[in-house]
Coordinates of C-alpha atoms in Angstrom, one line a residue:
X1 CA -2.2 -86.6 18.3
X2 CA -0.1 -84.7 20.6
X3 CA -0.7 -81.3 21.6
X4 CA 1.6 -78.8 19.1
X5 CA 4.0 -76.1 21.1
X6 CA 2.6 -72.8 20.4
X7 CA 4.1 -70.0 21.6
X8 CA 1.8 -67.5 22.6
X9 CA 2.2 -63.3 21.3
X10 CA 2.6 -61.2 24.2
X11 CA 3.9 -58.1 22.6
X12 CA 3.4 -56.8 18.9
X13 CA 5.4 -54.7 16.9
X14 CA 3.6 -52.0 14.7
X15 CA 5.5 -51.2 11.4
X16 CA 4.1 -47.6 11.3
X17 CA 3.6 -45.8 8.4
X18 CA 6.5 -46.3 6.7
X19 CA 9.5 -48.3 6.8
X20 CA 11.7 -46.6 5.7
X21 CA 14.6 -45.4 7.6
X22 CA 15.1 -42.1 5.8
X23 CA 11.2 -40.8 6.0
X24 CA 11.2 -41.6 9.8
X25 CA 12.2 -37.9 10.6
X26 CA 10.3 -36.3 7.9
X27 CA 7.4 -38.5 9.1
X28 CA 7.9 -37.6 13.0
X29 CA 7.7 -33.7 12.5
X30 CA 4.7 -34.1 10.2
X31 CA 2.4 -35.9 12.5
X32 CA 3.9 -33.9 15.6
X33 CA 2.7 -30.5 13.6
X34 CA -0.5 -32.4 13.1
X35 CA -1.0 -33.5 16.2
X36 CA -0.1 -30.3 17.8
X37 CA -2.2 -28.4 15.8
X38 CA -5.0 -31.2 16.9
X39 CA -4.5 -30.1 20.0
X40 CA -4.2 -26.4 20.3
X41 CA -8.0 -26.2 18.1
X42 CA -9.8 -28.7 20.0
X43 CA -8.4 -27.2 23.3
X44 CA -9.4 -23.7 22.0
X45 CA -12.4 -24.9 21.6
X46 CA -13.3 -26.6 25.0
X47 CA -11.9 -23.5 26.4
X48 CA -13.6 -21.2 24.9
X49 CA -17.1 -22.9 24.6
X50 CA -16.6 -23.2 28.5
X51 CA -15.8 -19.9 29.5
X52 CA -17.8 -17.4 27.1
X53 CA -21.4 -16.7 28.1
X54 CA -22.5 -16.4 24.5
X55 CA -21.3 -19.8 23.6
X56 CA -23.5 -21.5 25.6
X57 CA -26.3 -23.2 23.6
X58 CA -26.8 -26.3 22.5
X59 CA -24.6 -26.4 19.5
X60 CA -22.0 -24.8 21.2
X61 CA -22.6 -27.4 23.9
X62 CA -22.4 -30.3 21.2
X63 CA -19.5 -28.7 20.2
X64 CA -17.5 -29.0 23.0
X65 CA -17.7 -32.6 23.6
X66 CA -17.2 -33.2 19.5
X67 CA -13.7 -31.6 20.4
X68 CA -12.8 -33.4 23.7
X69 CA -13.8 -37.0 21.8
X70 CA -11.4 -35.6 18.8
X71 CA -8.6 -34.9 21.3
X72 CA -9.2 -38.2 23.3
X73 CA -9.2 -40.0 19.7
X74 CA -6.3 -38.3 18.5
X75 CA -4.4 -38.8 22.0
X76 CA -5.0 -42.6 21.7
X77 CA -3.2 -43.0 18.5
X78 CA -0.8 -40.2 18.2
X79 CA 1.4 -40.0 21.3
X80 CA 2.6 -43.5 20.6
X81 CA 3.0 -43.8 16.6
X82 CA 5.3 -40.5 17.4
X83 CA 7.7 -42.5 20.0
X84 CA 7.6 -45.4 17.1
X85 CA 9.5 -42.8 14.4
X86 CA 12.2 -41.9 16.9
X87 CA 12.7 -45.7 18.3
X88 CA 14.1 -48.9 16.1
X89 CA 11.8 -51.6 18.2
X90 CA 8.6 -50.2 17.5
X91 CA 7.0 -52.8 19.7
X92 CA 3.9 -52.5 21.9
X93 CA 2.4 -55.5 24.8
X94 CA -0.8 -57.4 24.4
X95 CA -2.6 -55.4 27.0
X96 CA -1.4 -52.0 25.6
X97 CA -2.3 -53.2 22.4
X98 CA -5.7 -54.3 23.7
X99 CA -6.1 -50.5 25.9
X100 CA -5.5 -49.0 23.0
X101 CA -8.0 -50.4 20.6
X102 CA -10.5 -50.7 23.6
X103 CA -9.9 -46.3 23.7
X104 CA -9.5 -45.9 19.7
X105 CA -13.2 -47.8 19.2
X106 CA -14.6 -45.6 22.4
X107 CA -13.8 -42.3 20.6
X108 CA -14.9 -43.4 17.5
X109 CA -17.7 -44.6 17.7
X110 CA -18.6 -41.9 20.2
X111 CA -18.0 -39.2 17.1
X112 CA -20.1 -40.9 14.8
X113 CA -22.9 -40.4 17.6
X114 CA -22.4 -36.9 18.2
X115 CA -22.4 -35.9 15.0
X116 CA -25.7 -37.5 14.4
X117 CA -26.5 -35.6 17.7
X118 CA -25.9 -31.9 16.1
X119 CA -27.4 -33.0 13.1
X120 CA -30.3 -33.3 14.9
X121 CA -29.8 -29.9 16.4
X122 CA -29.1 -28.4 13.1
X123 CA -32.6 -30.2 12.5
X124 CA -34.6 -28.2 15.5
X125 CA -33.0 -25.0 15.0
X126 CA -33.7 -24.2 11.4
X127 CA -36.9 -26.5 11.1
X128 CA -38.6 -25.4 14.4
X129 CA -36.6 -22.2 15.2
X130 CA -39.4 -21.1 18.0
X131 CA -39.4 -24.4 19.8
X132 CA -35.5 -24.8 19.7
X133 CA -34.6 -23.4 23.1
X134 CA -38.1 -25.7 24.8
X135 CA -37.2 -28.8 22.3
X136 CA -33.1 -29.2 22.7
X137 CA -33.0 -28.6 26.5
X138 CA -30.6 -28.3 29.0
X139 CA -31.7 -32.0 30.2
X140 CA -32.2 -33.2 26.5
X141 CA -28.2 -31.9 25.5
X142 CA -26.9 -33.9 28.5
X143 CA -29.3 -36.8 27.6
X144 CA -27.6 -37.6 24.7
X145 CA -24.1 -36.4 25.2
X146 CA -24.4 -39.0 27.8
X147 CA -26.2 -41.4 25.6
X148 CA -23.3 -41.0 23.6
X149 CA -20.7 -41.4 25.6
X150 CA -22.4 -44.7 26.9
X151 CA -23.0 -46.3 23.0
X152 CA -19.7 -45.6 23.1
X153 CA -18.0 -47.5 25.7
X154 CA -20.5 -50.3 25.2
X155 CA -19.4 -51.1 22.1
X156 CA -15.3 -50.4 23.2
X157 CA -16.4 -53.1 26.2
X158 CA -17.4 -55.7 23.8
X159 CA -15.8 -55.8 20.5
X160 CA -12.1 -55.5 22.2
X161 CA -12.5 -58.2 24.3
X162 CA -14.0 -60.0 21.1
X163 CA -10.7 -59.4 19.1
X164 CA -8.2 -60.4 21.4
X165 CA -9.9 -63.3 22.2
X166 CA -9.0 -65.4 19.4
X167 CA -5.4 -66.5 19.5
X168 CA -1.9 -64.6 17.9
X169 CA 0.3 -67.3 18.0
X170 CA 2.5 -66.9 14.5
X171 CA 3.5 -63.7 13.2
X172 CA 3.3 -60.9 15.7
X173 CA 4.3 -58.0 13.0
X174 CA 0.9 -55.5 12.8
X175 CA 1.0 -53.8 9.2
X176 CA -0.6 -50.4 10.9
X177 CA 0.9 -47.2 12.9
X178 CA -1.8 -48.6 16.1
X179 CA -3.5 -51.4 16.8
X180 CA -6.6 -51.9 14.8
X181 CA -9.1 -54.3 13.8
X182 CA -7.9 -55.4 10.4
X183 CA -4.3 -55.5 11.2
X184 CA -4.8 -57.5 14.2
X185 CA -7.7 -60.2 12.6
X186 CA -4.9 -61.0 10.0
X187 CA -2.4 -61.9 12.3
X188 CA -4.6 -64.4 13.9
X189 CA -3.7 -68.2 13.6
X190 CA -7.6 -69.1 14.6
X191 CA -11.0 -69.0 13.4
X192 CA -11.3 -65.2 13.4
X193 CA -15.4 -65.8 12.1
X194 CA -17.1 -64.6 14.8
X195 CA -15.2 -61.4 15.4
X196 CA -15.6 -60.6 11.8
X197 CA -18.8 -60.9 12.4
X198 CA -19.5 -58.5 15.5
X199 CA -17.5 -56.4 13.9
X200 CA -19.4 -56.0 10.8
X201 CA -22.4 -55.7 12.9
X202 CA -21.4 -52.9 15.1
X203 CA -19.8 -51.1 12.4
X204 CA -22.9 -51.8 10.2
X205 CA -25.5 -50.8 12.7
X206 CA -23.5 -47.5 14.3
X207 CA -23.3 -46.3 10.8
X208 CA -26.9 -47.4 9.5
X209 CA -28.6 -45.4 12.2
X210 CA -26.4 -42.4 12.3
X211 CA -26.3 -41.8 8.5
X212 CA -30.4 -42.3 9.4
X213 CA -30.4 -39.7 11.7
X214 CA -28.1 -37.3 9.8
X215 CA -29.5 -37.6 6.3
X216 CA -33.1 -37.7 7.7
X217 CA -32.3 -34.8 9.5
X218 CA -30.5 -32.7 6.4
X219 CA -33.5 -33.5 3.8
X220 CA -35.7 -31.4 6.3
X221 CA -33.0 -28.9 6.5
X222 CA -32.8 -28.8 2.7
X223 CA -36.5 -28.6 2.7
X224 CA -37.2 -25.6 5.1
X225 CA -34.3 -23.8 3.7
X226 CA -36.3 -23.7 0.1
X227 CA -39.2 -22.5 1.5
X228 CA -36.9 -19.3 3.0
X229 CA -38.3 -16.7 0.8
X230 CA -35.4 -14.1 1.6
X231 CA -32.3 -15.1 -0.8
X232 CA -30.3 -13.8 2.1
X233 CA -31.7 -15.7 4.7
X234 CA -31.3 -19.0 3.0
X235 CA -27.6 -18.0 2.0
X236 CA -27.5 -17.4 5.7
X237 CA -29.4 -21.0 6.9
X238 CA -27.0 -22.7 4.9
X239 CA -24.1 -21.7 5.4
X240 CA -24.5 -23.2 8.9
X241 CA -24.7 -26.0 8.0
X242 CA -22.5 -26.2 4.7
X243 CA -19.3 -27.1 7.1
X244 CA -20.9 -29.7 8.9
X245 CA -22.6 -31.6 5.7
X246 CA -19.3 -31.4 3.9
X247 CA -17.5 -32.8 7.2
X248 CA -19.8 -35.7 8.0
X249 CA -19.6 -36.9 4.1
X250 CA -15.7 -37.1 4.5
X251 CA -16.0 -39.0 8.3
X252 CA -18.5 -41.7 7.3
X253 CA -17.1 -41.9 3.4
X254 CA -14.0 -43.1 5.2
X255 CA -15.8 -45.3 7.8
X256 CA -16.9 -46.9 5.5
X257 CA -14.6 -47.3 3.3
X258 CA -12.7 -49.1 6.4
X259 CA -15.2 -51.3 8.0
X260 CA -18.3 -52.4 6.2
X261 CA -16.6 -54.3 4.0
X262 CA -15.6 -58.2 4.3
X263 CA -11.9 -58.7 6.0
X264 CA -10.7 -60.6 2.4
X265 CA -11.4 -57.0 0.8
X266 CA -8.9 -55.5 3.2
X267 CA -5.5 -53.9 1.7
X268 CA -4.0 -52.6 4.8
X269 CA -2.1 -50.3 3.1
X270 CA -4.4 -48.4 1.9
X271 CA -6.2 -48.8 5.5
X272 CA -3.2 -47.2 6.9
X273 CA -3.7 -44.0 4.2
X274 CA -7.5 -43.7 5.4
X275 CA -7.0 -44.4 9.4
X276 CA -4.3 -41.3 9.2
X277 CA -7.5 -38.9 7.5
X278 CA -9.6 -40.0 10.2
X279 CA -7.5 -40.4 14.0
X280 CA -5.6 -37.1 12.8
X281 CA -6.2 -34.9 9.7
X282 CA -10.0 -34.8 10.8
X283 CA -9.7 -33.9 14.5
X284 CA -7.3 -31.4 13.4
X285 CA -9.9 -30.1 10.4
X286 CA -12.7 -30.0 13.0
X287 CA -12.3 -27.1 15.1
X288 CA -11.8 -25.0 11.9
X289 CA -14.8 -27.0 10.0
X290 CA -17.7 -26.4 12.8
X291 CA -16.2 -23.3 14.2
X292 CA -13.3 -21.2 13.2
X293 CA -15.3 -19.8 10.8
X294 CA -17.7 -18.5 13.1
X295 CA -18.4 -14.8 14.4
X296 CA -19.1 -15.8 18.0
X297 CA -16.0 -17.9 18.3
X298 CA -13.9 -15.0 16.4
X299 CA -14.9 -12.9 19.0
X300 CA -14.6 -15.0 21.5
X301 CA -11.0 -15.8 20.4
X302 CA -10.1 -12.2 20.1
X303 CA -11.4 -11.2 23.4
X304 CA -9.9 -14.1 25.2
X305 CA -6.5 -13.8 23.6
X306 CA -6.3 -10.2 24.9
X307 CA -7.6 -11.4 28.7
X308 CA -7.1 -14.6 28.8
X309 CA -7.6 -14.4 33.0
X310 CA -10.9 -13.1 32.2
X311 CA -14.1 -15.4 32.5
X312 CA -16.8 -14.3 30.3
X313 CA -19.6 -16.0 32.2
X314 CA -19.1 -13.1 34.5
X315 CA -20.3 -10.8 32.1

């Protein structure tokens, strides 16, 4: 039989949120609010975890790096979904398409890392308060944070490459605002089995051992905070970690609720709803979630915003 002519995708186009004309402006000035306000509170918080000498343990360290992988995620996504609303060929070329997947899955899977990472912190500090400064180390926070960072781009490195190495030879219209793993599966005019696959598995494993980590780590929590005999100091225990708990139920509800689930299962549409809750409404929730609320970083705030030439790890 002879060989049929296919004609290979080299660009996509994304369909965004919405396609409809009149909700592109309302759209645009949304997500630009969101992502601006992404922005401002995760570079608050680098700046002022770097700078002030009382923010300088561990959690504060942990922190930091939550907030630069929730800027990096929501920089990935949000830039270009914003040029889409203002632009009628919302179109985007197989390596950009690739790129951006390749960063989205970095970022991603590098939060769902750290926050098992200041669970575990949580763990050591009201658990085994005394040993807290001796057990999470200076060598032990860059450890992981680098640990993290590493899980990260190992999994980026292999299950990219894995998607775009099956073949988009028919439609090359993604039902998404960026380029994402369901979107980009269905579009596929060949045996899309074995990405499905390592898909599943990476998403199934990152999660497993995480939620592990985290729910081991918050029945220990739960546990020392009961044997707190003083009704204000367990008020006080938990409140630390109230914000967190309630933010790490929303991140890996939605994870998955996206991925550990067979492709057939998929509505996009409602993928769409959830991918906007977790590459922008979270990183944006974050910095008021984990810290905001905090005394240290009021004052921090307050005393920066009045000298903001003024570096605190002078005093």
């Amino acid at each position: 039989m002879a060989p049929e002519n296919v004609t290979r995708v080299t660009e996509f186009i994304l369909t965004g949120v919405s396609d409809s004309p009149e909700l592109q402006i309302p759209l645009f000035l949304v997500f630009l609010v969101l992502y601006v306000l992404t922005m401002a509170g995760n570079l608050g918080i680098i700046t002022l975890t770097s700078v002030d000498s009382r923010l300088q343990t561990p959690m504060y360290f942990f922190l930091r790096h939550l907030a630069i992988i929730n800027l990096g995620n929501s920089t990935v996504i949000a830039p270009k979904m914003l040029i889409n609303f203002l632009v009628k060929k919302k179109t985007t070329s197989f390596y950009e398409c690739a790129t951006q997947l390749g960063g989205f899955l970095f970022f991603i899977v590098s939060e769902v890392m750290m926050l098992a990472v200041m669970a575990y912190d949580r763990y050591v500090a009201i658990c085994n308060p005394l040993l807290y400064v001796v057990v999470v180390s200076r060598r032990l926070c860059l450890l992981l944070v680098s640990l993290t960072y590493l899980y990260g781009f190992s999994t980026a490195i292999v299950v990219s490459p894995c998607i775009f190495s099956v073949s988009y030879c028919s439609s090359n219209i993604i039902n998404h605002f960026y380029c994402d793993i369901a979107p980009l599966l269905a579009l596929s005019c060949s045996d899309t089995y074995l990405p499905e696959t390592v898909v599943f598995i990476s998403a199934a494993t990152n999660l497993f051992f995480s939620m592990i980590t985290v729910l081991v780590s918050y029945f220990n929590i739960v546990l020392s905070i009961l044997r707190i005999r003083s009704s204000e100091g367990r008020k006080k225990a938990f409140s630390t970690c109230a914000s967190h708990m309630m933010a790490v139920t929303v991140f890996y509800g939605t994870m998955l609720f996206m991925y550990v689930q067979p492709q057939t299962n998929h509505s996009l549409d409602t993928d769409k709803m959830a991918s906007v809750f977790y590459t922008l409404v979270i990183p944006m929730l974050n910095p008021l979630i984990y810290s905001l609320r905090n005394n240290d970083v009021k004052v921090a705030l307050k005393k920066f915003m009045e000298n903001p030439c003024y570096s605190f790890k002078s005093m």
